[in-house]
Amino acid sequence: MSEFRPTLRPALATKQAVASAALKLSPLPEGTIVHVLARPGEQDVVSFLGSLAKPAAHAVRPVSPGQWFIVHEEPMPHKEMKSLFAALEPRATGVDQSHGRVRIRIEGKMASRALSKGTAVDLDPSAFPVGQSAVTLIGHIAAHVTRVGPEAFEIIVLRGFAESLWDDLARMSLEFT
Amino acid sequence: MASLVPCPHCGQRPKEEFTIKGAALARPAADADAVDWFDYVYLRDNPRGAYEEYWHHTSGCRRWIVVTRDTVTHEVAASRDAADRARSEART
Ligand SMILES: [Zn+2]
């Protein structure tokens, strides 16, 4: 048997902190991300998901028509996830993306200015209020962006692109740090 | 980021977020004549002016959309989800 053992470490564990009074970049805990895909024609899936997710701990982020992410800071125990998947059926299907995607937080009064260098989405609070999500390109990398506070964004990106996107965001933030 | 394409789900987005597939033509019936299929698969009019095209919002909502666009001015007259377009055509 091979001596080789894959080790699971956070994707951004080796990254230097980026922080100043105007802007802060931080990796979010690699907790739970469940990708939910509704069957075509299903109505009121949002309220259905709201009833399944624990309102205080789980956030439901719209992704695209008929698709959502359920996000949680803590890893979800296997049994709990199995019962969540069972409860989703037959109206929707859940896919565990907890190890497949990584979350990054960018906050501060210059956060939207820095992000705007990479995306064409209008991040003005009137067009992109708290709770709003969008899937967009940040530079050359597709990412899911949510405004989680007046001056704070959560970015969900595929794990393989996380380091690259972090480096891009750090470079975009240079003038503010 | 010059050319903006309106996605019915995401709003105005730069063309870099999309993959363009080409003319949105009516698909022949499965048992249609070989001539009709040859036409559908290979022959294009390449018009100067109004054009209906499939675009895929690859780096956004990942939906196929049908954009009615002017190939000269890039003026976009309409943008619909391809599934809605297929449904509305099935009804007529
Ligand atoms: Zn879209």
PDB file of C-alpha atoms and ligand atoms in Angstrom:
ATOM      1  CA  MET A   1       0.000   0.000   0.000  1.00  0.00           C
ATOM      2  CA  SER A   2       1.260   3.445  -0.915  1.00  0.00           C
ATOM      3  CA  GLU A   3       2.747   5.628   1.788  1.00  0.00           C
ATOM      4  CA  PHE A   4       1.162   8.627   0.111  1.00  0.00           C
ATOM      5  CA  ARG A   5      -1.711  10.190   2.008  1.00  0.00           C
ATOM      6  CA  PRO A   6      -3.571  13.174   0.589  1.00  0.00           C
ATOM      7  CA  THR A   7      -3.949  15.843   3.218  1.00  0.00           C
ATOM      8  CA  LEU A   8      -6.921  18.183   3.225  1.00  0.00           C
ATOM      9  CA  ARG A   9      -5.795  21.704   4.005  1.00  0.00           C
ATOM     10  CA  PRO A  10      -7.723  24.929   3.425  1.00  0.00           C
ATOM     11  CA  ALA A  11      -7.101  26.114  -0.143  1.00  0.00           C
ATOM     12  CA  LEU A  12      -5.961  29.566   0.986  1.00  0.00           C
ATOM     13  CA  ALA A  13      -4.098  28.514   4.140  1.00  0.00           C
ATOM     14  CA  THR A  14      -0.736  29.720   2.843  1.00  0.00           C
ATOM     15  CA  LYS A  15      -1.903  33.149   1.697  1.00  0.00           C
ATOM     16  CA  GLN A  16      -0.583  36.354   3.242  1.00  0.00           C
ATOM     17  CA  ALA A  17      -3.228  38.461   4.949  1.00  0.00           C
ATOM     18  CA  VAL A  18      -4.403  41.513   3.031  1.00  0.00           C
ATOM     19  CA  ALA A  19      -5.745  44.107   5.433  1.00  0.00           C
ATOM     20  CA  SER A  20      -5.874  47.847   5.883  1.00  0.00           C
ATOM     21  CA  ALA A  21      -8.317  50.425   7.175  1.00  0.00           C
ATOM     22  CA  ALA A  22      -9.945  50.652   3.743  1.00  0.00           C
ATOM     23  CA  LEU A  23      -9.958  47.036   2.626  1.00  0.00           C
ATOM     24  CA  LYS A  24      -9.629  43.547   4.037  1.00  0.00           C
ATOM     25  CA  LEU A  25      -9.410  40.222   2.227  1.00  0.00           C
ATOM     26  CA  SER A  26      -9.985  37.038   4.221  1.00  0.00           C
ATOM     27  CA  PRO A  27     -10.548  33.357   3.473  1.00  0.00           C
ATOM     28  CA  LEU A  28     -13.862  32.194   4.969  1.00  0.00           C
ATOM     29  CA  PRO A  29     -14.112  28.903   6.881  1.00  0.00           C
ATOM     30  CA  GLU A  30     -14.406  25.900   4.566  1.00  0.00           C
ATOM     31  CA  GLY A  31     -17.745  24.862   6.028  1.00  0.00           C
ATOM     32  CA  THR A  32     -20.663  23.744   3.908  1.00  0.00           C
ATOM     33  CA  ILE A  33     -21.735  24.644   0.387  1.00  0.00           C
ATOM     34  CA  VAL A  34     -24.628  22.679  -1.087  1.00  0.00           C
ATOM     35  CA  HIS A  35     -25.554  23.332  -4.701  1.00  0.00           C
ATOM     36  CA  VAL A  36     -29.313  22.956  -5.165  1.00  0.00           C
ATOM     37  CA  LEU A  37     -30.778  22.364  -8.624  1.00  0.00           C
ATOM     38  CA  ALA A  38     -34.567  22.470  -8.912  1.00  0.00           C
ATOM     39  CA  ARG A  39     -36.515  20.368 -11.367  1.00  0.00           C
ATOM     40  CA  PRO A  40     -37.812  22.396 -14.321  1.00  0.00           C
ATOM     41  CA  GLY A  41     -41.135  24.070 -13.608  1.00  0.00           C
ATOM     42  CA  GLU A  42     -40.896  23.893  -9.802  1.00  0.00           C
ATOM     43  CA  GLN A  43     -42.441  26.945  -8.146  1.00  0.00           C
ATOM     44  CA  ASP A  44     -41.729  28.600  -4.770  1.00  0.00           C
ATOM     45  CA  VAL A  45     -38.423  26.775  -4.314  1.00  0.00           C
ATOM     46  CA  VAL A  46     -37.005  29.693  -2.301  1.00  0.00           C
ATOM     47  CA  SER A  47     -39.575  29.370   0.490  1.00  0.00           C
ATOM     48  CA  PHE A  48     -39.180  25.580   0.312  1.00  0.00           C
ATOM     49  CA  LEU A  49     -35.406  25.944   0.804  1.00  0.00           C
ATOM     50  CA  GLY A  50     -35.989  28.465   3.573  1.00  0.00           C
ATOM     51  CA  SER A  51     -38.081  25.899   5.416  1.00  0.00           C
ATOM     52  CA  LEU A  52     -35.322  23.265   5.083  1.00  0.00           C
ATOM     53  CA  ALA A  53     -32.355  25.442   5.912  1.00  0.00           C
ATOM     54  CA  LYS A  54     -31.847  26.460   9.531  1.00  0.00           C
ATOM     55  CA  PRO A  55     -32.588  30.174   9.235  1.00  0.00           C
ATOM     56  CA  ALA A  56     -29.995  31.387  11.737  1.00  0.00           C
ATOM     57  CA  ALA A  57     -27.061  29.328  10.506  1.00  0.00           C
ATOM     58  CA  HIS A  58     -27.695  28.557   6.831  1.00  0.00           C
ATOM     59  CA  ALA A  59     -27.790  31.152   4.094  1.00  0.00           C
ATOM     60  CA  VAL A  60     -29.535  30.532   0.778  1.00  0.00           C
ATOM     61  CA  ARG A  61     -27.834  32.290  -2.142  1.00  0.00           C
ATOM     62  CA  PRO A  62     -29.475  32.486  -5.569  1.00  0.00           C
ATOM     63  CA  VAL A  63     -27.147  31.239  -8.338  1.00  0.00           C
ATOM     64  CA  SER A  64     -29.195  31.207 -11.541  1.00  0.00           C
ATOM     65  CA  PRO A  65     -32.738  30.258 -12.605  1.00  0.00           C
ATOM     66  CA  GLY A  66     -33.617  27.150 -10.575  1.00  0.00           C
ATOM     67  CA  GLN A  67     -30.251  26.990  -8.771  1.00  0.00           C
ATOM     68  CA  TRP A  68     -29.105  28.028  -5.303  1.00  0.00           C
ATOM     69  CA  PHE A  69     -26.215  27.576  -2.867  1.00  0.00           C
ATOM     70  CA  ILE A  70     -26.961  26.704   0.747  1.00  0.00           C
ATOM     71  CA  VAL A  71     -24.017  28.082   2.708  1.00  0.00           C
ATOM     72  CA  HIS A  72     -23.008  27.333   6.273  1.00  0.00           C
ATOM     73  CA  GLU A  73     -19.930  28.299   8.308  1.00  0.00           C
ATOM     74  CA  GLU A  74     -19.547  24.822   9.836  1.00  0.00           C
ATOM     75  CA  PRO A  75     -19.061  21.514   8.013  1.00  0.00           C
ATOM     76  CA  MET A  76     -22.353  19.628   7.890  1.00  0.00           C
ATOM     77  CA  PRO A  77     -22.266  16.118   9.368  1.00  0.00           C
ATOM     78  CA  HIS A  78     -22.771  13.373   6.790  1.00  0.00           C
ATOM     79  CA  LYS A  79     -26.072  12.234   8.303  1.00  0.00           C
ATOM     80  CA  GLU A  80     -27.475  15.757   8.307  1.00  0.00           C
ATOM     81  CA  MET A  81     -26.502  16.256   4.678  1.00  0.00           C
ATOM     82  CA  LYS A  82     -28.059  12.945   3.672  1.00  0.00           C
ATOM     83  CA  SER A  83     -31.335  13.948   5.266  1.00  0.00           C
ATOM     84  CA  LEU A  84     -31.162  17.384   3.627  1.00  0.00           C
ATOM     85  CA  PHE A  85     -30.688  15.741   0.209  1.00  0.00           C
ATOM     86  CA  ALA A  86     -33.593  13.393   0.929  1.00  0.00           C
ATOM     87  CA  ALA A  87     -35.811  16.306   1.974  1.00  0.00           C
ATOM     88  CA  LEU A  88     -35.003  18.189  -1.254  1.00  0.00           C
ATOM     89  CA  GLU A  89     -36.248  15.335  -3.447  1.00  0.00           C
ATOM     90  CA  PRO A  90     -38.231  15.163  -5.651  1.00  0.00           C
ATOM     91  CA  ARG A  91     -38.542  18.921  -6.122  1.00  0.00           C
ATOM     92  CA  ALA A  92     -34.806  19.534  -6.266  1.00  0.00           C
ATOM     93  CA  THR A  93     -31.436  17.783  -6.091  1.00  0.00           C
ATOM     94  CA  GLY A  94     -28.566  18.701  -3.793  1.00  0.00           C
ATOM     95  CA  VAL A  95     -24.883  18.353  -4.624  1.00  0.00           C
ATOM     96  CA  ASP A  96     -22.208  18.682  -1.928  1.00  0.00           C
ATOM     97  CA  GLN A  97     -19.774  21.374  -3.065  1.00  0.00           C
ATOM     98  CA  SER A  98     -18.159  21.946   0.344  1.00  0.00           C
ATOM     99  CA  HIS A  99     -14.748  20.795  -0.907  1.00  0.00           C
ATOM    100  CA  GLY A 100     -15.386  21.918  -4.467  1.00  0.00           C
ATOM    101  CA  ARG A 101     -15.749  25.626  -3.830  1.00  0.00           C
ATOM    102  CA  VAL A 102     -14.035  28.125  -1.577  1.00  0.00           C
ATOM    103  CA  ARG A 103     -15.400  31.328  -0.061  1.00  0.00           C
ATOM    104  CA  ILE A 104     -13.484  34.599   0.161  1.00  0.00           C
ATOM    105  CA  ARG A 105     -14.613  37.725   1.991  1.00  0.00           C
ATOM    106  CA  ILE A 106     -13.686  41.197   0.805  1.00  0.00           C
ATOM    107  CA  GLU A 107     -14.782  44.099   2.959  1.00  0.00           C
ATOM    108  CA  GLY A 108     -14.091  47.734   3.674  1.00  0.00           C
ATOM    109  CA  LYS A 109     -15.016  51.026   2.120  1.00  0.00           C
ATOM    110  CA  MET A 110     -12.832  50.350  -0.951  1.00  0.00           C
ATOM    111  CA  ALA A 111     -14.034  46.747  -1.418  1.00  0.00           C
ATOM    112  CA  SER A 112     -16.509  47.545  -4.182  1.00  0.00           C
ATOM    113  CA  ARG A 113     -13.941  49.782  -5.919  1.00  0.00           C
ATOM    114  CA  ALA A 114     -11.404  46.955  -5.941  1.00  0.00           C
ATOM    115  CA  LEU A 115     -13.957  44.377  -7.109  1.00  0.00           C
ATOM    116  CA  SER A 116     -15.160  46.678  -9.876  1.00  0.00           C
ATOM    117  CA  LYS A 117     -11.756  46.361 -11.510  1.00  0.00           C
ATOM    118  CA  GLY A 118     -12.587  42.735 -12.249  1.00  0.00           C
ATOM    119  CA  THR A 119     -16.304  42.581 -12.932  1.00  0.00           C
ATOM    120  CA  ALA A 120     -18.777  44.508 -15.082  1.00  0.00           C
ATOM    121  CA  VAL A 121     -21.595  43.982 -12.570  1.00  0.00           C
ATOM    122  CA  ASP A 122     -22.819  47.305 -11.184  1.00  0.00           C
ATOM    123  CA  LEU A 123     -21.930  47.054  -7.484  1.00  0.00           C
ATOM    124  CA  ASP A 124     -23.576  50.327  -6.462  1.00  0.00           C
ATOM    125  CA  PRO A 125     -25.796  49.601  -3.422  1.00  0.00           C
ATOM    126  CA  SER A 126     -28.847  50.840  -5.350  1.00  0.00           C
ATOM    127  CA  ALA A 127     -28.288  48.221  -8.074  1.00  0.00           C
ATOM    128  CA  PHE A 128     -26.658  45.533  -5.940  1.00  0.00           C
ATOM    129  CA  PRO A 129     -28.141  45.743  -2.416  1.00  0.00           C
ATOM    130  CA  VAL A 130     -27.313  43.567   0.589  1.00  0.00           C
ATOM    131  CA  GLY A 131     -28.431  39.993  -0.080  1.00  0.00           C
ATOM    132  CA  GLN A 132     -28.082  40.288  -3.861  1.00  0.00           C
ATOM    133  CA  SER A 133     -25.983  37.667  -5.669  1.00  0.00           C
ATOM    134  CA  ALA A 134     -24.513  37.457  -9.155  1.00  0.00           C
ATOM    135  CA  VAL A 135     -22.388  34.973 -11.050  1.00  0.00           C
ATOM    136  CA  THR A 136     -19.853  36.901 -13.086  1.00  0.00           C
ATOM    137  CA  LEU A 137     -16.304  36.971 -14.370  1.00  0.00           C
ATOM    138  CA  ILE A 138     -13.721  38.513 -12.059  1.00  0.00           C
ATOM    139  CA  GLY A 139     -10.920  39.000 -14.527  1.00  0.00           C
ATOM    140  CA  HIS A 140     -10.821  35.626 -16.273  1.00  0.00           C
ATOM    141  CA  ILE A 141     -12.287  33.606 -13.398  1.00  0.00           C
ATOM    142  CA  ALA A 142     -15.994  32.851 -12.996  1.00  0.00           C
ATOM    143  CA  ALA A 143     -17.166  33.540  -9.455  1.00  0.00           C
ATOM    144  CA  HIS A 144     -20.340  33.961  -7.424  1.00  0.00           C
ATOM    145  CA  VAL A 145     -20.534  37.316  -5.659  1.00  0.00           C
ATOM    146  CA  THR A 146     -22.945  38.232  -2.856  1.00  0.00           C
ATOM    147  CA  ARG A 147     -23.196  41.524  -1.019  1.00  0.00           C
ATOM    148  CA  VAL A 148     -23.335  40.352   2.599  1.00  0.00           C
ATOM    149  CA  GLY A 149     -23.082  43.808   4.167  1.00  0.00           C
ATOM    150  CA  PRO A 150     -23.089  47.473   3.122  1.00  0.00           C
ATOM    151  CA  GLU A 151     -19.318  47.249   2.528  1.00  0.00           C
ATOM    152  CA  ALA A 152     -18.753  43.488   2.463  1.00  0.00           C
ATOM    153  CA  PHE A 153     -18.891  40.836  -0.246  1.00  0.00           C
ATOM    154  CA  GLU A 154     -18.666  37.055  -0.190  1.00  0.00           C
ATOM    155  CA  ILE A 155     -17.089  35.434  -3.239  1.00  0.00           C
ATOM    156  CA  ILE A 156     -17.602  31.728  -3.979  1.00  0.00           C
ATOM    157  CA  VAL A 157     -15.111  30.288  -6.445  1.00  0.00           C
ATOM    158  CA  LEU A 158     -14.175  26.800  -7.641  1.00  0.00           C
ATOM    159  CA  ARG A 159     -11.427  25.435  -5.414  1.00  0.00           C
ATOM    160  CA  GLY A 160      -8.905  25.037  -8.225  1.00  0.00           C
ATOM    161  CA  PHE A 161      -9.228  28.756  -9.026  1.00  0.00           C
ATOM    162  CA  ALA A 162      -9.240  29.998  -5.419  1.00  0.00           C
ATOM    163  CA  GLU A 163      -5.515  30.732  -5.088  1.00  0.00           C
ATOM    164  CA  SER A 164      -5.408  32.397  -8.476  1.00  0.00           C
ATOM    165  CA  LEU A 165      -8.444  34.560  -7.698  1.00  0.00           C
ATOM    166  CA  TRP A 166      -6.980  35.439  -4.293  1.00  0.00           C
ATOM    167  CA  ASP A 167      -3.765  36.612  -5.958  1.00  0.00           C
ATOM    168  CA  ASP A 168      -5.795  38.675  -8.455  1.00  0.00           C
ATOM    169  CA  LEU A 169      -7.884  40.230  -5.665  1.00  0.00           C
ATOM    170  CA  ALA A 170      -4.751  41.007  -3.657  1.00  0.00           C
ATOM    171  CA  ARG A 171      -3.256  42.753  -6.678  1.00  0.00           C
ATOM    172  CA  MET A 172      -6.498  44.640  -7.360  1.00  0.00           C
ATOM    173  CA  SER A 173      -6.463  45.776  -3.718  1.00  0.00           C
ATOM    174  CA  LEU A 174      -2.839  46.915  -3.664  1.00  0.00           C
ATOM    175  CA  GLU A 175      -3.555  50.628  -4.029  1.00  0.00           C
ATOM    176  CA  PHE A 176      -5.978  50.511  -1.072  1.00  0.00           C
ATOM    177  CA  THR A 177      -3.757  48.617   1.352  1.00  0.00           C
TER     178      THR A 177
ATOM    179  CA  MET B   1     -15.308  45.458 -22.008  1.00  0.00           C
ATOM    180  CA  ALA B   2     -17.163  47.145 -24.800  1.00  0.00           C
ATOM    181  CA  SER B   3     -19.908  44.981 -26.231  1.00  0.00           C
ATOM    182  CA  LEU B   4     -22.669  44.447 -23.720  1.00  0.00           C
ATOM    183  CA  VAL B   5     -25.143  41.617 -24.106  1.00  0.00           C
ATOM    184  CA  PRO B   6     -28.375  41.743 -22.089  1.00  0.00           C
ATOM    185  CA  CYS B   7     -29.076  38.450 -20.327  1.00  0.00           C
ATOM    186  CA  PRO B   8     -32.777  38.065 -19.420  1.00  0.00           C
ATOM    187  CA  HIS B   9     -31.664  36.687 -16.023  1.00  0.00           C
ATOM    188  CA  CYS B  10     -28.516  38.676 -15.186  1.00  0.00           C
ATOM    189  CA  GLY B  11     -28.908  42.012 -16.971  1.00  0.00           C
ATOM    190  CA  GLN B  12     -26.251  43.748 -19.081  1.00  0.00           C
ATOM    191  CA  ARG B  13     -23.001  41.785 -19.164  1.00  0.00           C
ATOM    192  CA  PRO B  14     -19.834  42.050 -21.248  1.00  0.00           C
ATOM    193  CA  LYS B  15     -19.590  39.663 -24.186  1.00  0.00           C
ATOM    194  CA  GLU B  16     -16.531  38.056 -22.525  1.00  0.00           C
ATOM    195  CA  GLU B  17     -18.936  36.276 -20.159  1.00  0.00           C
ATOM    196  CA  PHE B  18     -20.697  34.578 -23.073  1.00  0.00           C
ATOM    197  CA  THR B  19     -20.012  31.864 -25.617  1.00  0.00           C
ATOM    198  CA  ILE B  20     -21.611  32.526 -28.975  1.00  0.00           C
ATOM    199  CA  LYS B  21     -22.982  29.591 -30.919  1.00  0.00           C
ATOM    200  CA  GLY B  22     -24.441  31.127 -34.054  1.00  0.00           C
ATOM    201  CA  ALA B  23     -27.754  31.411 -35.857  1.00  0.00           C
ATOM    202  CA  ALA B  24     -30.835  30.309 -33.915  1.00  0.00           C
ATOM    203  CA  LEU B  25     -32.554  28.288 -36.630  1.00  0.00           C
ATOM    204  CA  ALA B  26     -35.681  26.163 -36.412  1.00  0.00           C
ATOM    205  CA  ARG B  27     -34.602  22.539 -36.048  1.00  0.00           C
ATOM    206  CA  PRO B  28     -36.048  20.194 -38.698  1.00  0.00           C
ATOM    207  CA  ALA B  29     -38.153  17.194 -37.644  1.00  0.00           C
ATOM    208  CA  ALA B  30     -36.090  14.099 -36.855  1.00  0.00           C
ATOM    209  CA  ASP B  31     -37.344  12.337 -40.002  1.00  0.00           C
ATOM    210  CA  ALA B  32     -37.031  15.398 -42.244  1.00  0.00           C
ATOM    211  CA  ASP B  33     -35.404  15.156 -45.646  1.00  0.00           C
ATOM    212  CA  ALA B  34     -31.577  14.962 -45.787  1.00  0.00           C
ATOM    213  CA  VAL B  35     -31.597  18.206 -47.768  1.00  0.00           C
ATOM    214  CA  ASP B  36     -33.337  20.008 -44.887  1.00  0.00           C
ATOM    215  CA  TRP B  37     -30.818  18.618 -42.403  1.00  0.00           C
ATOM    216  CA  PHE B  38     -27.868  19.537 -44.586  1.00  0.00           C
ATOM    217  CA  ASP B  39     -29.251  23.071 -44.787  1.00  0.00           C
ATOM    218  CA  TYR B  40     -29.775  23.206 -41.000  1.00  0.00           C
ATOM    219  CA  VAL B  41     -26.325  21.861 -40.114  1.00  0.00           C
ATOM    220  CA  TYR B  42     -24.106  23.517 -42.740  1.00  0.00           C
ATOM    221  CA  LEU B  43     -25.719  26.431 -44.585  1.00  0.00           C
ATOM    222  CA  ARG B  44     -25.847  29.943 -43.143  1.00  0.00           C
ATOM    223  CA  ASP B  45     -27.144  33.183 -44.636  1.00  0.00           C
ATOM    224  CA  ASN B  46     -24.685  35.446 -42.759  1.00  0.00           C
ATOM    225  CA  PRO B  47     -27.016  38.437 -43.063  1.00  0.00           C
ATOM    226  CA  ARG B  48     -25.992  42.052 -42.738  1.00  0.00           C
ATOM    227  CA  GLY B  49     -28.517  43.406 -40.247  1.00  0.00           C
ATOM    228  CA  ALA B  50     -31.078  41.681 -38.039  1.00  0.00           C
ATOM    229  CA  TYR B  51     -29.984  38.275 -36.776  1.00  0.00           C
ATOM    230  CA  GLU B  52     -31.173  35.760 -34.175  1.00  0.00           C
ATOM    231  CA  GLU B  53     -28.302  34.052 -32.379  1.00  0.00           C
ATOM    232  CA  TYR B  54     -27.745  31.561 -29.595  1.00  0.00           C
ATOM    233  CA  TRP B  55     -25.510  32.850 -26.815  1.00  0.00           C
ATOM    234  CA  HIS B  56     -24.527  30.854 -23.736  1.00  0.00           C
ATOM    235  CA  HIS B  57     -23.999  32.837 -20.543  1.00  0.00           C
ATOM    236  CA  THR B  58     -21.034  30.616 -19.708  1.00  0.00           C
ATOM    237  CA  SER B  59     -19.529  32.690 -16.898  1.00  0.00           C
ATOM    238  CA  GLY B  60     -22.888  33.797 -15.507  1.00  0.00           C
ATOM    239  CA  CYS B  61     -26.189  31.965 -15.134  1.00  0.00           C
ATOM    240  CA  ARG B  62     -25.103  29.292 -17.667  1.00  0.00           C
ATOM    241  CA  ARG B  63     -28.426  29.571 -19.527  1.00  0.00           C
ATOM    242  CA  TRP B  64     -28.745  29.460 -23.303  1.00  0.00           C
ATOM    243  CA  ILE B  65     -30.339  32.642 -24.557  1.00  0.00           C
ATOM    244  CA  VAL B  66     -31.549  33.825 -27.964  1.00  0.00           C
ATOM    245  CA  VAL B  67     -30.389  37.334 -28.794  1.00  0.00           C
ATOM    246  CA  THR B  68     -31.979  39.334 -31.606  1.00  0.00           C
ATOM    247  CA  ARG B  69     -29.129  41.553 -32.715  1.00  0.00           C
ATOM    248  CA  ASP B  70     -28.126  43.777 -35.597  1.00  0.00           C
ATOM    249  CA  THR B  71     -24.800  42.531 -36.990  1.00  0.00           C
ATOM    250  CA  VAL B  72     -23.902  46.014 -38.251  1.00  0.00           C
ATOM    251  CA  THR B  73     -24.731  48.214 -35.258  1.00  0.00           C
ATOM    252  CA  HIS B  74     -24.775  45.605 -32.453  1.00  0.00           C
ATOM    253  CA  GLU B  75     -28.159  47.043 -31.421  1.00  0.00           C
ATOM    254  CA  VAL B  76     -29.971  44.346 -29.455  1.00  0.00           C
ATOM    255  CA  ALA B  77     -33.733  44.245 -30.048  1.00  0.00           C
ATOM    256  CA  ALA B  78     -34.585  41.292 -27.805  1.00  0.00           C
ATOM    257  CA  SER B  79     -33.028  38.690 -25.526  1.00  0.00           C
ATOM    258  CA  ARG B  80     -34.899  35.626 -24.330  1.00  0.00           C
ATOM    259  CA  ASP B  81     -34.123  32.398 -22.517  1.00  0.00           C
ATOM    260  CA  ALA B  82     -33.857  29.707 -25.202  1.00  0.00           C
ATOM    261  CA  ALA B  83     -36.173  27.408 -23.240  1.00  0.00           C
ATOM    262  CA  ASP B  84     -38.897  30.087 -23.122  1.00  0.00           C
ATOM    263  CA  ARG B  85     -38.483  30.669 -26.846  1.00  0.00           C
ATOM    264  CA  ALA B  86     -38.787  26.923 -27.535  1.00  0.00           C
ATOM    265  CA  ARG B  87     -41.924  26.734 -25.376  1.00  0.00           C
ATOM    266  CA  SER B  88     -43.562  29.729 -27.042  1.00  0.00           C
ATOM    267  CA  GLU B  89     -42.822  28.258 -30.482  1.00  0.00           C
ATOM    268  CA  ALA B  90     -44.204  24.873 -29.467  1.00  0.00           C
ATOM    269  CA  ARG B  91     -47.493  26.550 -28.621  1.00  0.00           C
ATOM    270  CA  THR B  92     -47.892  28.256 -32.009  1.00  0.00           C
TER     271      THR B  92
HETATM  272 ZN    ZN C   1     -27.194  35.194 -17.406  1.00  0.00          ZN
END
